[in-house]
Coordinates of C-alpha atoms and ligand atoms in Angstrom, one line a residue:
X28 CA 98.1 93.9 56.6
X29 CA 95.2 93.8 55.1
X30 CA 93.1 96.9 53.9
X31 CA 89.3 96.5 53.5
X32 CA 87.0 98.8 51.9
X33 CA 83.5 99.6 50.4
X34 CA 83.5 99.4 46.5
X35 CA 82.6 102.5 45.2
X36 CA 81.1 102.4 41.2
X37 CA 79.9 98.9 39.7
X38 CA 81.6 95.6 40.6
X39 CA 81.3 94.5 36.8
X40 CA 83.9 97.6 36.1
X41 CA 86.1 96.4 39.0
X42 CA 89.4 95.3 37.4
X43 CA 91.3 93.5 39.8
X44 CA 92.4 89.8 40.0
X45 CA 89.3 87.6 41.6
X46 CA 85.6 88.9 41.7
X47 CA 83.6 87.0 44.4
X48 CA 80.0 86.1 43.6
X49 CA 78.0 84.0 45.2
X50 CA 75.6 81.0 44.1
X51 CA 72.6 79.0 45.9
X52 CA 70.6 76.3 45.2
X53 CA 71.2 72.5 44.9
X54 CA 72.0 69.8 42.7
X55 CA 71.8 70.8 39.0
X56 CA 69.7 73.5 39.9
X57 CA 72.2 76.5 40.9
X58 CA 71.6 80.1 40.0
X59 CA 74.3 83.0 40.5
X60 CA 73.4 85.7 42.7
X61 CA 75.7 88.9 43.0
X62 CA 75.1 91.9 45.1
X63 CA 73.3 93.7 42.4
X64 CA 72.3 92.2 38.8
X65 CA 75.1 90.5 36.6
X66 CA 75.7 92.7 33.4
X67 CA 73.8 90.6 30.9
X68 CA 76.4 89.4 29.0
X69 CA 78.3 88.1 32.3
X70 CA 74.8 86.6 33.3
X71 CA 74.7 84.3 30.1
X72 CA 77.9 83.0 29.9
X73 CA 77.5 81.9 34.0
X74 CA 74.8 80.5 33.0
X75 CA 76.3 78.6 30.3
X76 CA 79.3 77.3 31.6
X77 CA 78.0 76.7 34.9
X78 CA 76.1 73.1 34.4
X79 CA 80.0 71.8 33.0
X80 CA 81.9 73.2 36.0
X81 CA 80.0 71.4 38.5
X82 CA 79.1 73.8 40.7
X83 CA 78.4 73.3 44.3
X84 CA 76.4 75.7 46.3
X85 CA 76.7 74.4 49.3
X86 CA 77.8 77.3 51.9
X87 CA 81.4 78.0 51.6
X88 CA 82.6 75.5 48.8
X89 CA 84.2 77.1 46.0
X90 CA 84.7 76.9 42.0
X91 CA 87.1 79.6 39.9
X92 CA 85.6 80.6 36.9
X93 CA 88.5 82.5 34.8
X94 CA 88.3 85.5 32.7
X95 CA 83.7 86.3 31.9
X96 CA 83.1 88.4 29.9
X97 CA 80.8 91.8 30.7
X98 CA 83.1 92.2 34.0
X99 CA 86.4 93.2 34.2
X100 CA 88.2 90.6 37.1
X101 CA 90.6 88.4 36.0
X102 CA 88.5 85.7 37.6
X103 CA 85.5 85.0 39.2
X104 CA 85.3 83.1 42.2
X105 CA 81.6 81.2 42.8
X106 CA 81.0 80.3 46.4
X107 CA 78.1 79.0 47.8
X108 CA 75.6 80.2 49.6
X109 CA 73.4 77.2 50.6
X110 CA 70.3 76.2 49.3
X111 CA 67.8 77.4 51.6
X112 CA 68.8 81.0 50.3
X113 CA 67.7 80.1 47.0
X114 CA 63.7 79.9 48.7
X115 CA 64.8 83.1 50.6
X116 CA 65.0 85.1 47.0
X117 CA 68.6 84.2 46.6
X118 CA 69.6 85.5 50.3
X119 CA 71.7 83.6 52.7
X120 CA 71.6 84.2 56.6
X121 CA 74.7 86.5 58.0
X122 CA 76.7 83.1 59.0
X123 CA 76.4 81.6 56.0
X124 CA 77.7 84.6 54.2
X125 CA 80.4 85.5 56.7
X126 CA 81.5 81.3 56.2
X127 CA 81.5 81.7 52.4
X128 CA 83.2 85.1 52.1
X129 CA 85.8 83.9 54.4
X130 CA 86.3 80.8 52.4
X131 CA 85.9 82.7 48.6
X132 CA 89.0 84.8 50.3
X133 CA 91.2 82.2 51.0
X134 CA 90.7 80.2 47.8
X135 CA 91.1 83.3 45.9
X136 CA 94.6 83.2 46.2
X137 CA 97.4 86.2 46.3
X138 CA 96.0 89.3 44.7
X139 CA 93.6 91.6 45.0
X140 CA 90.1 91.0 45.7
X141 CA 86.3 92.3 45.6
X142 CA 83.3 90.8 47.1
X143 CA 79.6 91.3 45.3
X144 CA 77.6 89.2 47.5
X145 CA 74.2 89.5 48.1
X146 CA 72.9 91.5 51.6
X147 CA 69.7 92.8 53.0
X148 CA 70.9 95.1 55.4
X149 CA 74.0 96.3 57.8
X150 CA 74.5 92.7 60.0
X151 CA 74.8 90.8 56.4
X152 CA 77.1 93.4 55.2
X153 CA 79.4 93.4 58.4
X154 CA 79.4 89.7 58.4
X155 CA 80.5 89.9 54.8
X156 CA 83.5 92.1 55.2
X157 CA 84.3 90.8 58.6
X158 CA 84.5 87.2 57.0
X159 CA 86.2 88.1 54.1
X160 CA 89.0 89.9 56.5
X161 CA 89.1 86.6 58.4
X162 CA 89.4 84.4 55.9
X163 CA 92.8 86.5 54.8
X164 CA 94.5 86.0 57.7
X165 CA 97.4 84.4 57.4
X166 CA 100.2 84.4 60.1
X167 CA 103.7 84.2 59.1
X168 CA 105.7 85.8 61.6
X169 CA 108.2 82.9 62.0
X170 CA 108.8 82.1 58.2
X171 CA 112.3 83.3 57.4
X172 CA 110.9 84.3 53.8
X173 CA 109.4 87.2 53.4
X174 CA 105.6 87.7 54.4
X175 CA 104.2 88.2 50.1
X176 CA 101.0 86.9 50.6
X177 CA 100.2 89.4 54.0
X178 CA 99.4 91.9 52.1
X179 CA 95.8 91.8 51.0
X180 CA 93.1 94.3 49.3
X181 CA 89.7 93.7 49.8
X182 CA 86.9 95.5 48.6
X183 CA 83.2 94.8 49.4
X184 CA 80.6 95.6 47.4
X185 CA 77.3 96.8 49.0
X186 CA 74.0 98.0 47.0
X187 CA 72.5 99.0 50.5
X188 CA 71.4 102.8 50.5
X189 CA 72.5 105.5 52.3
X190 CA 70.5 105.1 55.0
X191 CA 72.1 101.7 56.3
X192 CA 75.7 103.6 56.4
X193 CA 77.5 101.3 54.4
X194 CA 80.6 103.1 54.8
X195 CA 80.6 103.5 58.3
X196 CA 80.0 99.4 58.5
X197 CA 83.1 98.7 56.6
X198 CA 85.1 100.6 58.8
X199 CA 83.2 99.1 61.7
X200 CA 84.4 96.1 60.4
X201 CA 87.8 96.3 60.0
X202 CA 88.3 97.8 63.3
X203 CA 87.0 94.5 64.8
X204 CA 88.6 92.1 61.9
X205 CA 92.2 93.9 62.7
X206 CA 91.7 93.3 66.5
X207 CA 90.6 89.5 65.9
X208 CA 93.7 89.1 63.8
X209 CA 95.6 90.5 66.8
X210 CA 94.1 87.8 69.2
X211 CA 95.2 85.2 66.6
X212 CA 98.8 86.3 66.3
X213 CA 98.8 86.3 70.5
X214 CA 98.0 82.7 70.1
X215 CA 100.1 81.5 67.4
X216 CA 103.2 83.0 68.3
X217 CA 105.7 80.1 70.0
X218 CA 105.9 80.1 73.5
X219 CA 109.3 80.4 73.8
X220 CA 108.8 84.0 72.5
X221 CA 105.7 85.2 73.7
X222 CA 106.1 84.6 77.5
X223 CA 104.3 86.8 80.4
X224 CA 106.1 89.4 80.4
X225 CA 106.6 90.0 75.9
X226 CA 103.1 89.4 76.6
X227 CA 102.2 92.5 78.7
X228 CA 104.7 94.7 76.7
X229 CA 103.1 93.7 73.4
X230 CA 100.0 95.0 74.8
X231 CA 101.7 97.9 75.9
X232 CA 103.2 98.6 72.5
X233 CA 99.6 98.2 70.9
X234 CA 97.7 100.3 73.6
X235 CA 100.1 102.8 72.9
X236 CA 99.6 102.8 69.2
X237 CA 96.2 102.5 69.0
X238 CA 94.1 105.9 68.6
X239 CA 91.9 104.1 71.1
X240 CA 92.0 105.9 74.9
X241 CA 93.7 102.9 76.6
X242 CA 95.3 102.6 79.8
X243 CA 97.6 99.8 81.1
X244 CA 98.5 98.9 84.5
X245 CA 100.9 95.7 85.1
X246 CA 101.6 93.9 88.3
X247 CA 104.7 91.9 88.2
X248 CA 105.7 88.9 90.4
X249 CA 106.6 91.0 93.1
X250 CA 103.4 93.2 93.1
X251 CA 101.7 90.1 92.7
X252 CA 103.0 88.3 96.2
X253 CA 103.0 91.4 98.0
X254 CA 99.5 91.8 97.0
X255 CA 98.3 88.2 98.0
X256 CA 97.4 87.0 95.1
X257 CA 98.2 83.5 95.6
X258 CA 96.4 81.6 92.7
X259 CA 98.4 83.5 90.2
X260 CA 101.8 83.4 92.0
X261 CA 101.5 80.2 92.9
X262 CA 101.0 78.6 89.3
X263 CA 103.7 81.0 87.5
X264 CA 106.3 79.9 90.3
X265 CA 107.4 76.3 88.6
X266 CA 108.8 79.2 85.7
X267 CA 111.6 81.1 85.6
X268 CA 109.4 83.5 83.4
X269 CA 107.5 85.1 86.1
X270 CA 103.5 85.9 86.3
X271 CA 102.1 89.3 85.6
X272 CA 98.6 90.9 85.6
X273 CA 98.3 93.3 82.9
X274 CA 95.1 95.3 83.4
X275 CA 94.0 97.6 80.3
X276 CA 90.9 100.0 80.4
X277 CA 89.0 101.7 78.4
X278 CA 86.6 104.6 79.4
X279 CA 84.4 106.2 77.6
X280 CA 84.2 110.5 78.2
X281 CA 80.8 110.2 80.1
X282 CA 81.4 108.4 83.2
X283 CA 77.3 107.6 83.3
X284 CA 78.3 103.8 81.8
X285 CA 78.1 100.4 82.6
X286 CA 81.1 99.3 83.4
X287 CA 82.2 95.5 82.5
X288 CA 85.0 93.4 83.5
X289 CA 86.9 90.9 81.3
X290 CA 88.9 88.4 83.0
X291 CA 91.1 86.8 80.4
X292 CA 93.2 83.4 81.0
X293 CA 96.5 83.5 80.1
X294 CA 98.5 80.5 80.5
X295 CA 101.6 81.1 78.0
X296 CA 101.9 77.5 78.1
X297 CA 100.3 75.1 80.3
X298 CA 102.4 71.6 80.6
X299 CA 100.8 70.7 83.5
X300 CA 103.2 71.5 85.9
X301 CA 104.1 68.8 88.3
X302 CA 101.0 66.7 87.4
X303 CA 102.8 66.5 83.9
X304 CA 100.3 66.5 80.6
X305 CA 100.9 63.6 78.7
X306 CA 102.9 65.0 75.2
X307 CA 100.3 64.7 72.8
X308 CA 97.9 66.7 75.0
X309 CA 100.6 69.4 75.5
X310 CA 101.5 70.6 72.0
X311 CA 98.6 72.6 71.7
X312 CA 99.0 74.1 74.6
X313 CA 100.5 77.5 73.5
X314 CA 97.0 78.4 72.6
X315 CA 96.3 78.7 76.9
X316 CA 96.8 82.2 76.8
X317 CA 93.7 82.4 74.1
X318 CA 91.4 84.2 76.6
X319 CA 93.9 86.9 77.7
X320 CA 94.1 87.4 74.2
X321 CA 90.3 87.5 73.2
X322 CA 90.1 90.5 76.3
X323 CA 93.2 92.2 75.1
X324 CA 91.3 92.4 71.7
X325 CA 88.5 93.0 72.9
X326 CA 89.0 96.1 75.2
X327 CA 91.4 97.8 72.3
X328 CA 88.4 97.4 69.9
X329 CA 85.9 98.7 72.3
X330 CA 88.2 101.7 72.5
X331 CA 88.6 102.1 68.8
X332 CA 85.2 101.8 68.0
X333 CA 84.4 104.4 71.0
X334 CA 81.4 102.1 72.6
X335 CA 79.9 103.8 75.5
X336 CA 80.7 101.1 77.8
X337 CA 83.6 101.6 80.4
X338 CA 85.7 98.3 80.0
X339 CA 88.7 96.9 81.9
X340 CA 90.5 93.9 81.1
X341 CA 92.3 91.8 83.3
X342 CA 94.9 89.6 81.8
X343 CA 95.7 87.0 84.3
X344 CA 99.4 86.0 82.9
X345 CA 101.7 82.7 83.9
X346 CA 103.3 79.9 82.0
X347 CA 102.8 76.7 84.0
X348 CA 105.9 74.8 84.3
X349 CA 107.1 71.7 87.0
X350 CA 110.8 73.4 87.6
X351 CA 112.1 73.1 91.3
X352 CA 109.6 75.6 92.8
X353 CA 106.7 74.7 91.2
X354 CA 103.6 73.7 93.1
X355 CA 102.5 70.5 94.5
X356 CA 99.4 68.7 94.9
X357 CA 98.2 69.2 98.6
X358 CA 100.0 72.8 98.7
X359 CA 97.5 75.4 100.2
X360 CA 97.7 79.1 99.2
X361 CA 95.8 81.8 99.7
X362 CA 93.8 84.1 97.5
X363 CA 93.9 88.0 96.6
X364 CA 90.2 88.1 98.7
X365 CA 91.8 85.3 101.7
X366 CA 89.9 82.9 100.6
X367 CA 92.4 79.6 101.1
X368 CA 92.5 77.0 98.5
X369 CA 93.7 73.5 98.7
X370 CA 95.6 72.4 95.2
X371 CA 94.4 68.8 94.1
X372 CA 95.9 69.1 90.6
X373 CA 98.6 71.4 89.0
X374 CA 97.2 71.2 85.7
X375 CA 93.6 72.9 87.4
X376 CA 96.1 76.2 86.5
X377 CA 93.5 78.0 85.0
X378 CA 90.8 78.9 87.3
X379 CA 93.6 79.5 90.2
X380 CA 95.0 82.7 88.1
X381 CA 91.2 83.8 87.4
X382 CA 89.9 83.1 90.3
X383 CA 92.7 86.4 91.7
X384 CA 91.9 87.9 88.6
X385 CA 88.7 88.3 89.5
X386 CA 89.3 89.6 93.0
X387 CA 91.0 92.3 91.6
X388 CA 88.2 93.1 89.1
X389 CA 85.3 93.1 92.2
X390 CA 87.5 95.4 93.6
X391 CA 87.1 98.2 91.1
X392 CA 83.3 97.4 91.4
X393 CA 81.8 96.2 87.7
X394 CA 78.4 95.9 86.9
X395 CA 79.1 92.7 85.5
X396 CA 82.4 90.1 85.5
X397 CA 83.3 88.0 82.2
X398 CA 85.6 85.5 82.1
X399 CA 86.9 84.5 79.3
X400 CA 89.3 81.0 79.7
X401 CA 90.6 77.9 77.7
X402 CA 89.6 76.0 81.3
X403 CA 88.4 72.5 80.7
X404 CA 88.8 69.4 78.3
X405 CA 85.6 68.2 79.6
X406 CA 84.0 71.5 77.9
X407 CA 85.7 69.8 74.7
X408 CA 83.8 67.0 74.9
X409 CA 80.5 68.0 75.9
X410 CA 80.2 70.2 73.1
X411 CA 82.8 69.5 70.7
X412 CA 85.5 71.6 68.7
X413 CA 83.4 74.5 67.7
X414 CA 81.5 75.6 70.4
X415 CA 81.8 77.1 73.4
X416 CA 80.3 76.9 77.0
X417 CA 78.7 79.9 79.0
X418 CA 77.7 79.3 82.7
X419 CA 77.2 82.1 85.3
X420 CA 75.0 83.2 88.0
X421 CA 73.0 85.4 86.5
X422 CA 70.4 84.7 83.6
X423 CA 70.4 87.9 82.2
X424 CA 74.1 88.2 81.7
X425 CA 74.4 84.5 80.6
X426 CA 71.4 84.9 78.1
X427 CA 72.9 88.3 76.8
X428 CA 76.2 86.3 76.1
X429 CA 74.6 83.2 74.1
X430 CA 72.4 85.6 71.6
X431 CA 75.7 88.2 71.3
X432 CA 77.4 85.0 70.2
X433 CA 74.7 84.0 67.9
X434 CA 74.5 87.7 66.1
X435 CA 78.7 88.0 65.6
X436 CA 78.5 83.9 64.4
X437 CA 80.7 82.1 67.1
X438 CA 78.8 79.0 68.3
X439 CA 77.6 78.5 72.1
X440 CA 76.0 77.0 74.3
X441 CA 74.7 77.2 78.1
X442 CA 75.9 75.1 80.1
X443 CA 74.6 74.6 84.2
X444 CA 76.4 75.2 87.5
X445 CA 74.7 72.5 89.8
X446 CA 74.4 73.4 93.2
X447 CA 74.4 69.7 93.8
X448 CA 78.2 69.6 93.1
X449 CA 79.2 72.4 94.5
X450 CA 80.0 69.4 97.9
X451 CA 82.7 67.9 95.8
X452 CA 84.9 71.2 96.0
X453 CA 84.9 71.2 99.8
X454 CA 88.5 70.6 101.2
X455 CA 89.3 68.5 104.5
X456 CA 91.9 71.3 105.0
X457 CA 91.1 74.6 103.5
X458 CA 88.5 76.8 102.6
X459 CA 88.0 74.7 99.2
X460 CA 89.4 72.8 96.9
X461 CA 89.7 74.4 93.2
X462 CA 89.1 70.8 91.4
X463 CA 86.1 68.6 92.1
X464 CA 84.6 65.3 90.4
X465 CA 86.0 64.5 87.2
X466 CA 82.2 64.0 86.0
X467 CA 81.0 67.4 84.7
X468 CA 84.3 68.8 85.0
X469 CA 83.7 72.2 83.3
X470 CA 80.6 72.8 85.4
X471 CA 82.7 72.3 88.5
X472 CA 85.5 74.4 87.3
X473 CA 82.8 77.1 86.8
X474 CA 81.2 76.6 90.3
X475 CA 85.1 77.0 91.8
X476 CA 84.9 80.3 90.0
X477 CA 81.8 81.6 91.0
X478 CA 83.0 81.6 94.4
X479 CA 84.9 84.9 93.3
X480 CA 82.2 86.1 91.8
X481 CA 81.8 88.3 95.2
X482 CA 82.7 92.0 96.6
X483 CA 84.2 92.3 99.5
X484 CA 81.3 92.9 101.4
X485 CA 80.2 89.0 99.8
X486 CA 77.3 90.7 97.5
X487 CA 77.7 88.6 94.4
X488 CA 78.3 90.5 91.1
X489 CA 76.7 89.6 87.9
X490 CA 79.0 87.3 86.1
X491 CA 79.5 84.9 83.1
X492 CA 82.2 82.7 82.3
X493 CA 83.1 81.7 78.8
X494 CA 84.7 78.4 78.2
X495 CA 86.5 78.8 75.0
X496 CA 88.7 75.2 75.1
X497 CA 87.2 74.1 72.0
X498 CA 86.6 76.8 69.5
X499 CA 90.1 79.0 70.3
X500 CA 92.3 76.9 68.6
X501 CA 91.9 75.0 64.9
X502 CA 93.7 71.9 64.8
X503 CA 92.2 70.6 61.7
X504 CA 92.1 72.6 58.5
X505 CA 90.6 76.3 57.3
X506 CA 86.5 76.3 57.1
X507 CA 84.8 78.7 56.5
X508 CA 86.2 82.1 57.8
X509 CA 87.9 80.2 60.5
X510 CA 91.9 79.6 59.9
X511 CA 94.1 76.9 61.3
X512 CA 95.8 77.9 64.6
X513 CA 94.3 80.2 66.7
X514 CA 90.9 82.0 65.8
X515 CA 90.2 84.8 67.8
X516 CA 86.9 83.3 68.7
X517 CA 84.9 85.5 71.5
X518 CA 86.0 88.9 70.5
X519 CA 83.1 88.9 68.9
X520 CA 81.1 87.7 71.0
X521 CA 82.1 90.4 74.1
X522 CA 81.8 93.1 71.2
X523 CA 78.2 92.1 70.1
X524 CA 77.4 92.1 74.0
X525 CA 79.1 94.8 74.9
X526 CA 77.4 97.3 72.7
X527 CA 74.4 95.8 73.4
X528 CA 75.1 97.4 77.1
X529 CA 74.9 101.2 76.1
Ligands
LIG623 N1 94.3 74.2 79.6 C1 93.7 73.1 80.0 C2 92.3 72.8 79.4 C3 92.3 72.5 77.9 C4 92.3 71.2 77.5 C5 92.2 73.5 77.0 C6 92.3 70.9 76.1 C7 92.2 73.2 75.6 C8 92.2 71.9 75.2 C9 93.5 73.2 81.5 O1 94.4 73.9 82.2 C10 93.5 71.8 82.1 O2 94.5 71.2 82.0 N2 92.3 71.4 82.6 C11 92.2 70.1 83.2 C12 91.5 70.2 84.5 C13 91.6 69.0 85.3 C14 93.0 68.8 85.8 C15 90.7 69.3 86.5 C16 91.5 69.2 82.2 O3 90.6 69.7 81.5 O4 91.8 68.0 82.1
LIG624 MN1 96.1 72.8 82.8
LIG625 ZN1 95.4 75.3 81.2

């Protein structure tokens, strides 16, 4: 695990094994800039040694520097800062600085180590500690060797005053970073192992440890047919691992909250079913469970961290396989609100198990529904790896989404639900079809949603919808604060927006 904490006392007196310290600037010209002012004699031989080591400040790329004299660190580790900051007084932006702590981290290697960056105020700070827990994630549950390099002390150095509760923003931190390294684990673990129902007795387990006040209510297979949920029981039924809802609350003492909803996709793995994916496309896809993981977080952090907000997750859980009883194309089923839905194509899992997930969030009557859902490729490629797509049917809620994802660092971007397509869901035989034109394919995956975006009564309910596809799952190598494998991405996010609620 790793343990962060706030530096107490001078970073140049900190003797453990790598020092973080940032630099900024471009080309030849690079300065060093630390928290607070290098000891002189630390300064000088920076600044001697720096022009032969060929530093590069550009955000995030590193250079070890071993054994300066005037601090006490076995090393130093230089990462950049960009060179804008160097304009800005030497300051970088909070993504910039949550990119290069997370990157300083991981280069730093096995050991202790302190971060003396420099920060204006309490969002910088968080970013740094948040990125520097990040970027020490490692997840090695299914190495036979021992986990050494789990283990990890950080401590962050902060020359704010008083005032900006320092402290209290380390802590803050943590609580998130520990939560976010939760949500990665979910994903990475191997389907084979984490199935629906480990799934809902992990969170369990954690709701149970945590000194959050959590509650957990799970619908099995059964519950789930007697109760008519049809999207969810019909995609888990090509498994012999059966669905589950899990539903985990949190509620603040005063009951004079907002209340949100958090509708998480969890497809333990999604082959396709009967409309089989092609192999390549399929080995990522243990990662399909990534937004039931992001809400699981999300909710147990919102606990921990005590936010006046009263939130309820609802982890919609199925693994999508073609065995003997599995859906077909042209099947019809019927919804948790009666709604009847003709199925076109068995790999459009995802929005059938939100789409009852959300029924049975309306019914508890939120002031606002998010989903959260590794839904589309087509999101994938209209905005890439990195970022993801928000669409809803309410401006407010869609807008408070995109800026909470710009102040916690996770890339987004709007994306439209045109009425104009909502025609190519109509079915010839039920109430709709859950898959439209292949054109704009996460807009019309979002359109089959907002059709649940209803009370029973058919007065729509504020809601967003997150399509995380991209950004929940690294394929490619580390950057930044971002690991390989699954990233937690949109904890965040709801967190930021959340809080902004009370
Ligand atoms: N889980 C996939 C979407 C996905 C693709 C997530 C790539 C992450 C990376 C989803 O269930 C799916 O298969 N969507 C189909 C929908 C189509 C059949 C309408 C898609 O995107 O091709
Ligand atoms: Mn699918
Ligand atoms: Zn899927």
């Amino acid at each position: 695990m790793t343990t962060l904490m706030l530096g107490t006392r001078s970073y140049s007196a900190w003797s453990g094994r790598s020092l973080v310290i940032g630099v900024v600037g471009s080309g030849d010209e690079v300065a060093v800039r630390a928290s607070s002012a290098l000891p002189r004699t630390a300064a000088k031989h920076l600044d001697a040694v720096l022009p032969s080591l060929d530093v590069d400040a550009k955000v995030a790329s590193t250079t070890i520097v071993p054994a300066v004299p005037g601090l006490k660190a076995d090393v130093v580790v230089l990462v950049g800062l960009g060179k804008d900051a160097a304009a800005d007084g030497g300051r970088a932006g909070s993504d910039s600085l949550r990119r290069a702590a997370g990157a300083a981290v991981r280069s730093a290697g096995k050991g202790s180590v302190a971060l003396a960056l420099p920060h204006d105020d309490a969002a910088e700070l968080a970013a740094i500690a948040e990125g520097a827990a990040s970027g020490a994630y490692t997840f090695t549950a299914h190495k036979s060797a021992a986990d050494e390099g789990g283990d990890r002390e950080i401590t962050v150095f902060s020359d704010l005053d008083r005032k900006a509760s320092p402290k209290e923003v380390i802590e803050h931190a943590s609580t998130v970073a520990r939560n976010v390294s939760w949500a990665r684990d979910l994903v990475n673990t191997a389907p084979n192992l984490l199935y629906p129902q480990s799934f809902a007795e992990t969170v369990q387990e954690v709701a149970k440890a945590s000194p959050g006040k959590l509650t957990v209510k799970v619908l099995d297979e059964k519950a789930l047919a007697d109760g008519g949920f049809g999207g969810i029981t019909g995609v888990g039924q090509g498994s012999t691992r059966p669905p589950r809802i899990v539903t985990l609350s949190y509620a603040p003492r005063s009951k004079k909250v907002p209340h949100v909803a958090l509708v998480g996709k969890g497809i333990t793995f999604d082959t396709g079913g009967v409309c089989l994916k092609p192999s390549a496309g399929m080995l990522t896809m243990k990662s399909d469970m990534a937004g039931a993981a992001a809400v699981a977080a999300t909710v147990v952090a919102a606990a921990e961290l005590g936010l006046p907000v009263a939130v309820t997750g609802y982890l919609c859980l199925a693994e999508n396989m073609p065995g003997a009883n599995a859906q077909r194309p042209s099947d019809v089923v019927t919804m948790r609100n009666g709604t009847t839905v003709e199925i076109l194509d068995t790999d459009a899992e995802g929005r059938m198990v939100l789409a009852d997930g959300m029924c049975l969030a309306a019914e508890s009557g939120p002031d606002q529904i998010l989903d959260v859902a590794t839904l589309t490729g087509a999101c994938v490629v209209a905005l890439g790896p990195k970022i993801f797509g928000v669409m809803g049917n309410d401006d407010t809620v869609r807008q408070s989404i995109t800026s909470a994802a710009e102040r916690a660092d996770e890339p987004s971007w709007p994306l439209p639900l045109p009425t104009d397509l909502r025609a190519t869901l109509d079915s010839a035989v039920a109430d709709i079809a859950h898959k439209g034109d292949r054109m704009g394919g996460a807009l019309t995956a979002g359109l089959f949603l907002q059709e649940f975006a209803k009370d029973a009564k058919g007065n729509t309910i504020p809601w967003a919808h997150l399509d995380i596809a991209g950004p929940s799952f690294n394929e490619g190598s580390p950057w930044g604060h971002v690991p390989k494998g699954g990233t937690g991405v949109a904890v965040g996010t709801l967190l930021e927006h959340i809080a902004s609620l009370a």
